mmCIF file of C-alpha atoms in Angstrom:
data_model
loop_
_atom_site.group_PDB
_atom_site.id
_atom_site.type_symbol
_atom_site.label_atom_id
_atom_site.label_comp_id
_atom_site.label_asym_id
_atom_site.label_seq_id
_atom_site.Cartn_x
_atom_site.Cartn_y
_atom_site.Cartn_z
ATOM 1 C CA UNK L 13 84.957 71.845 103.104
ATOM 2 C CA UNK L 14 81.430 73.583 102.507
ATOM 3 C CA UNK L 15 79.260 71.957 100.723
ATOM 4 C CA UNK L 16 76.590 73.504 98.371
ATOM 5 C CA UNK L 17 73.637 75.199 98.384
ATOM 6 C CA UNK L 18 71.612 71.616 97.297
ATOM 7 C CA UNK L 19 73.347 69.364 99.650
ATOM 8 C CA UNK L 20 72.839 71.881 102.474
ATOM 9 C CA UNK L 21 69.247 71.916 102.036
ATOM 10 C CA UNK L 22 69.113 67.988 101.232
ATOM 11 C CA UNK L 23 70.766 67.595 104.717
ATOM 12 C CA UNK L 24 68.789 70.433 106.676
ATOM 13 C CA UNK L 25 65.133 69.299 105.049
ATOM 14 C CA UNK L 26 66.208 65.877 106.413
ATOM 15 C CA UNK L 27 66.462 66.994 109.954
ATOM 16 C CA UNK L 28 63.965 68.925 109.956
ATOM 17 C CA UNK L 29 61.419 66.132 108.880
ATOM 18 C CA UNK L 30 62.677 63.887 111.585
ATOM 19 C CA UNK L 31 62.891 66.662 114.554
ATOM 20 C CA UNK L 32 60.831 69.742 113.454
ATOM 21 C CA UNK L 33 57.846 68.855 111.004
ATOM 22 C CA UNK L 34 56.406 72.187 111.799
ATOM 23 C CA UNK L 35 59.185 74.102 110.643
ATOM 24 C CA UNK L 36 59.672 71.916 107.488
ATOM 25 C CA UNK L 37 55.896 72.538 106.555
ATOM 26 C CA UNK L 38 56.489 76.532 106.599
ATOM 27 C CA UNK L 39 59.247 75.961 103.892
ATOM 28 C CA UNK L 40 57.624 77.501 100.837
ATOM 29 C CA UNK L 41 57.842 75.722 97.515
ATOM 30 C CA UNK L 42 60.448 76.973 94.870
ATOM 31 C CA UNK L 43 60.022 80.591 93.095
ATOM 32 C CA UNK L 44 59.527 81.020 89.580
ATOM 33 C CA UNK L 45 62.880 82.231 87.844
ATOM 34 C CA UNK L 46 60.205 84.859 86.514
ATOM 35 C CA UNK L 47 59.574 86.233 89.927
ATOM 36 C CA UNK L 48 63.470 86.459 90.895
ATOM 37 C CA UNK L 49 63.885 87.992 87.859
ATOM 38 C CA UNK L 50 61.080 90.826 88.875
ATOM 39 C CA UNK L 51 62.815 91.102 92.189
ATOM 40 C CA UNK L 52 66.618 91.829 91.097
ATOM 41 C CA UNK L 53 64.804 93.931 88.762
ATOM 42 C CA UNK L 54 63.655 96.219 91.480
ATOM 43 C CA UNK L 55 66.799 96.438 93.440
ATOM 44 C CA UNK L 56 68.328 97.207 90.922
ATOM 45 C CA UNK L 57 70.973 94.159 90.840
ATOM 46 C CA UNK L 58 70.966 90.286 90.068
ATOM 47 C CA UNK L 59 70.777 88.447 92.884
ATOM 48 C CA UNK L 60 74.013 86.368 93.877
ATOM 49 C CA UNK L 61 74.052 82.520 92.772
ATOM 50 C CA UNK L 62 74.023 81.500 95.456
ATOM 51 C CA UNK L 63 70.792 83.200 96.531
ATOM 52 C CA UNK L 64 69.054 82.361 93.117
ATOM 53 C CA UNK L 65 69.948 79.033 94.159
ATOM 54 C CA UNK L 66 68.603 78.351 97.683
ATOM 55 C CA UNK L 67 65.186 80.508 96.175
ATOM 56 C CA UNK L 68 64.870 77.783 93.417
ATOM 57 C CA UNK L 69 64.648 75.041 96.318
ATOM 58 C CA UNK L 70 62.796 77.118 98.623
ATOM 59 C CA UNK L 71 60.851 80.487 98.359
ATOM 60 C CA UNK L 72 61.331 81.559 102.112
ATOM 61 C CA UNK L 73 59.079 80.370 105.033
ATOM 62 C CA UNK L 74 56.602 81.356 107.362
ATOM 63 C CA UNK L 75 58.142 83.668 110.741
ATOM 64 C CA UNK L 76 59.403 80.488 111.959
ATOM 65 C CA UNK L 77 63.321 80.280 113.182
ATOM 66 C CA UNK L 78 65.539 78.131 110.615
ATOM 67 C CA UNK L 79 68.792 80.002 110.859
ATOM 68 C CA UNK L 80 70.771 80.332 114.125
ATOM 69 C CA UNK L 81 69.438 82.336 116.745
ATOM 70 C CA UNK L 82 66.341 83.276 115.038
ATOM 71 C CA UNK L 83 66.377 84.155 111.298
ATOM 72 C CA UNK L 84 63.529 83.025 109.054
ATOM 73 C CA UNK L 85 64.230 83.385 105.353
ATOM 74 C CA UNK L 86 62.418 85.368 102.921
ATOM 75 C CA UNK L 87 60.682 85.280 99.617
ATOM 76 C CA UNK L 88 61.015 87.010 96.518
ATOM 77 C CA UNK L 89 58.922 89.435 96.887
ATOM 78 C CA UNK L 90 59.558 89.760 100.803
ATOM 79 C CA UNK L 91 63.577 90.391 99.558
ATOM 80 C CA UNK L 92 62.806 93.020 97.312
ATOM 81 C CA UNK L 93 59.803 95.218 99.676
ATOM 82 C CA UNK L 94 63.078 94.528 102.233
ATOM 83 C CA UNK L 95 65.164 96.278 100.373
ATOM 84 C CA UNK L 96 63.173 99.051 98.897
ATOM 85 C CA UNK L 97 61.637 100.116 102.078
ATOM 86 C CA UNK L 98 65.245 100.257 103.637
ATOM 87 C CA UNK L 99 66.683 102.304 100.787
ATOM 88 C CA UNK L 100 63.629 104.805 101.269
ATOM 89 C CA UNK L 101 64.359 104.111 105.313
ATOM 90 C CA UNK L 102 68.024 105.442 104.754
ATOM 91 C CA UNK L 103 68.282 106.757 101.484
ATOM 92 C CA UNK L 104 69.568 110.442 102.845
ATOM 93 C CA UNK L 105 71.358 109.211 105.111
ATOM 94 C CA UNK L 106 73.442 106.800 102.261
ATOM 95 C CA UNK L 107 74.532 109.716 99.929
ATOM 96 C CA UNK L 108 76.396 111.268 102.724
ATOM 97 C CA UNK L 109 77.423 108.443 104.109
ATOM 98 C CA UNK L 110 81.233 107.258 104.492
ATOM 99 C CA UNK L 111 81.664 103.366 102.847
ATOM 100 C CA UNK L 112 84.392 102.918 105.743
ATOM 101 C CA UNK L 113 86.628 99.712 105.736
ATOM 102 C CA UNK L 114 84.719 97.232 103.234
ATOM 103 C CA UNK L 115 86.545 94.514 104.892
ATOM 104 C CA UNK L 116 85.895 95.364 108.756
ATOM 105 C CA UNK L 117 83.981 94.125 111.054
ATOM 106 C CA UNK L 118 80.708 97.095 110.773
ATOM 107 C CA UNK L 119 79.501 98.499 108.085
ATOM 108 C CA UNK L 120 77.277 101.475 106.989
ATOM 109 C CA UNK L 121 74.023 101.826 108.506
ATOM 110 C CA UNK L 122 72.674 100.226 104.919
ATOM 111 C CA UNK L 123 73.742 99.659 101.615
ATOM 112 C CA UNK L 124 72.346 99.526 97.910
ATOM 113 C CA UNK L 125 74.588 96.747 97.223
ATOM 114 C CA UNK L 126 73.488 94.533 100.052
ATOM 115 C CA UNK L 127 70.563 91.664 99.199
ATOM 116 C CA UNK L 128 68.297 91.395 102.007
ATOM 117 C CA UNK L 129 67.547 87.403 102.711
ATOM 118 C CA UNK L 130 66.514 86.907 105.901
ATOM 119 C CA UNK L 131 64.155 88.285 109.000
ATOM 120 C CA UNK L 132 63.720 88.134 112.566
ATOM 121 C CA UNK L 133 60.839 90.272 112.560
ATOM 122 C CA UNK L 134 61.606 92.684 114.341
ATOM 123 C CA UNK L 135 62.702 94.720 111.468
ATOM 124 C CA UNK L 136 66.309 92.857 111.294
ATOM 125 C CA UNK L 137 67.711 91.426 108.249
ATOM 126 C CA UNK L 138 70.297 89.180 107.507
ATOM 127 C CA UNK L 139 71.896 90.810 104.262
ATOM 128 C CA UNK L 140 74.487 89.335 101.508
ATOM 129 C CA UNK L 141 77.586 92.206 101.226
ATOM 130 C CA UNK L 142 77.610 92.642 97.240
ATOM 131 C CA UNK L 143 79.846 95.596 97.217
ATOM 132 C CA UNK L 144 82.831 94.559 95.057
ATOM 133 C CA UNK L 145 85.561 93.909 97.951
ATOM 134 C CA UNK L 146 87.763 91.155 98.775
ATOM 135 C CA UNK L 147 85.058 89.395 101.104
ATOM 136 C CA UNK L 148 81.889 89.978 98.513
ATOM 137 C CA UNK L 149 79.413 87.580 99.494
ATOM 138 C CA UNK L 150 79.817 87.460 103.413
ATOM 139 C CA UNK L 151 76.473 87.859 105.210
ATOM 140 C CA UNK L 152 75.780 90.561 107.776
ATOM 141 C CA UNK L 153 73.322 91.290 110.661
ATOM 142 C CA UNK L 154 71.775 94.645 109.443
ATOM 143 C CA UNK L 155 70.383 95.843 112.963
ATOM 144 C CA UNK L 156 67.744 98.773 112.594
ATOM 145 C CA UNK L 157 69.045 100.018 116.022
ATOM 146 C CA UNK L 158 72.597 99.633 115.652
ATOM 147 C CA UNK L 159 73.822 99.175 111.771
ATOM 148 C CA UNK L 160 74.874 96.521 110.220
ATOM 149 C CA UNK L 161 77.817 94.205 111.420
ATOM 150 C CA UNK L 162 79.906 91.253 110.138
ATOM 151 C CA UNK L 163 80.930 88.708 112.642
ATOM 152 C CA UNK L 164 84.182 86.825 111.472
ATOM 153 C CA UNK L 165 82.859 83.309 112.570
ATOM 154 C CA UNK L 166 83.360 81.081 109.241
ATOM 155 C CA UNK L 167 79.825 80.498 109.243
ATOM 156 C CA UNK L 168 79.501 84.170 108.466
ATOM 157 C CA UNK L 169 81.449 83.573 105.168
ATOM 158 C CA UNK L 170 78.911 83.428 102.338
ATOM 159 C CA UNK L 171 75.171 81.961 102.188
ATOM 160 C CA UNK L 172 76.961 78.391 101.106
ATOM 161 C CA UNK L 173 79.126 78.733 104.686
ATOM 162 C CA UNK L 174 75.772 79.420 106.356
ATOM 163 C CA UNK L 175 73.974 76.661 105.269
ATOM 164 C CA UNK L 176 76.446 74.445 105.941
ATOM 165 C CA UNK L 177 76.764 75.440 108.934
ATOM 166 C CA UNK L 178 73.204 75.327 110.017
ATOM 167 C CA UNK L 179 72.818 71.401 108.293
ATOM 168 C CA UNK L 180 76.172 70.682 110.123
ATOM 169 C CA UNK L 181 74.811 71.814 113.646
ATOM 170 C CA UNK L 182 71.242 70.134 113.436
ATOM 171 C CA UNK L 183 72.923 66.835 112.318
ATOM 172 C CA UNK L 184 75.369 66.874 115.352
ATOM 173 C CA UNK L 185 73.242 68.817 117.988
ATOM 174 C CA UNK L 186 76.838 71.328 118.633
ATOM 175 C CA UNK L 187 76.461 74.624 118.642
ATOM 176 C CA UNK L 188 77.783 76.569 115.719
ATOM 177 C CA UNK L 189 78.929 80.268 116.979
ATOM 178 C CA UNK L 190 77.148 79.664 120.470
ATOM 179 C CA UNK L 191 74.031 78.478 118.989
ATOM 180 C CA UNK L 192 72.929 75.081 119.463
ATOM 181 C CA UNK L 193 70.145 73.425 117.739
ATOM 182 C CA UNK L 194 66.980 72.271 119.574
ATOM 183 C CA UNK L 195 63.459 71.018 118.862
ATOM 184 C CA UNK L 196 60.320 73.051 120.675
ATOM 185 C CA UNK L 197 57.703 70.342 121.839
ATOM 186 C CA UNK L 198 59.335 68.050 119.447
ATOM 187 C CA UNK L 199 57.799 69.533 115.785
ATOM 188 C CA UNK L 200 59.551 73.093 115.871
ATOM 189 C CA UNK L 201 62.871 74.360 115.591
ATOM 190 C CA UNK L 202 64.652 76.843 117.849
ATOM 191 C CA UNK L 203 68.278 77.752 118.916
ATOM 192 C CA UNK L 204 69.685 78.411 122.245
ATOM 193 C CA UNK L 205 72.584 80.722 123.178
#
């Protein structure tokens, strides 16, 4: 059973406090609902409820790895900027792009109904796929060089699944989708392949 966003955050925070306090300290305070509304207006769609719930817990973080293997959370303004930048970069390609199999392993290069929520510092984003298909809500890796891919591993089914798998890996020390959590210098979270 997948934990709720709030339950997963409680578990993640508890582990970070004990094992990676620098990563814990990088977590920002909650976003304001008004800031979320402004960002939703900027991207022209509502954020999925699990993302809103997560943002109301932590409005992003600095460039610290939190999600396996090297993803940091965007704040509300960063979400809107990442979406707008991606739309500018890929806008011309989007008009003539084929949708492809919406439930497949690979998506188009970018899609207007993807909501970026995490970044790797190299121009790539984790996105929540909001297209109205069977696997709506799944997590994709929008790579600026190779396009977007969607793993079939259960942790990538949704944001609640991703946070739950992250919390479980932290608590057990076991790998998830090939990534193992480690505390670097006893104060910062990292993930080994």
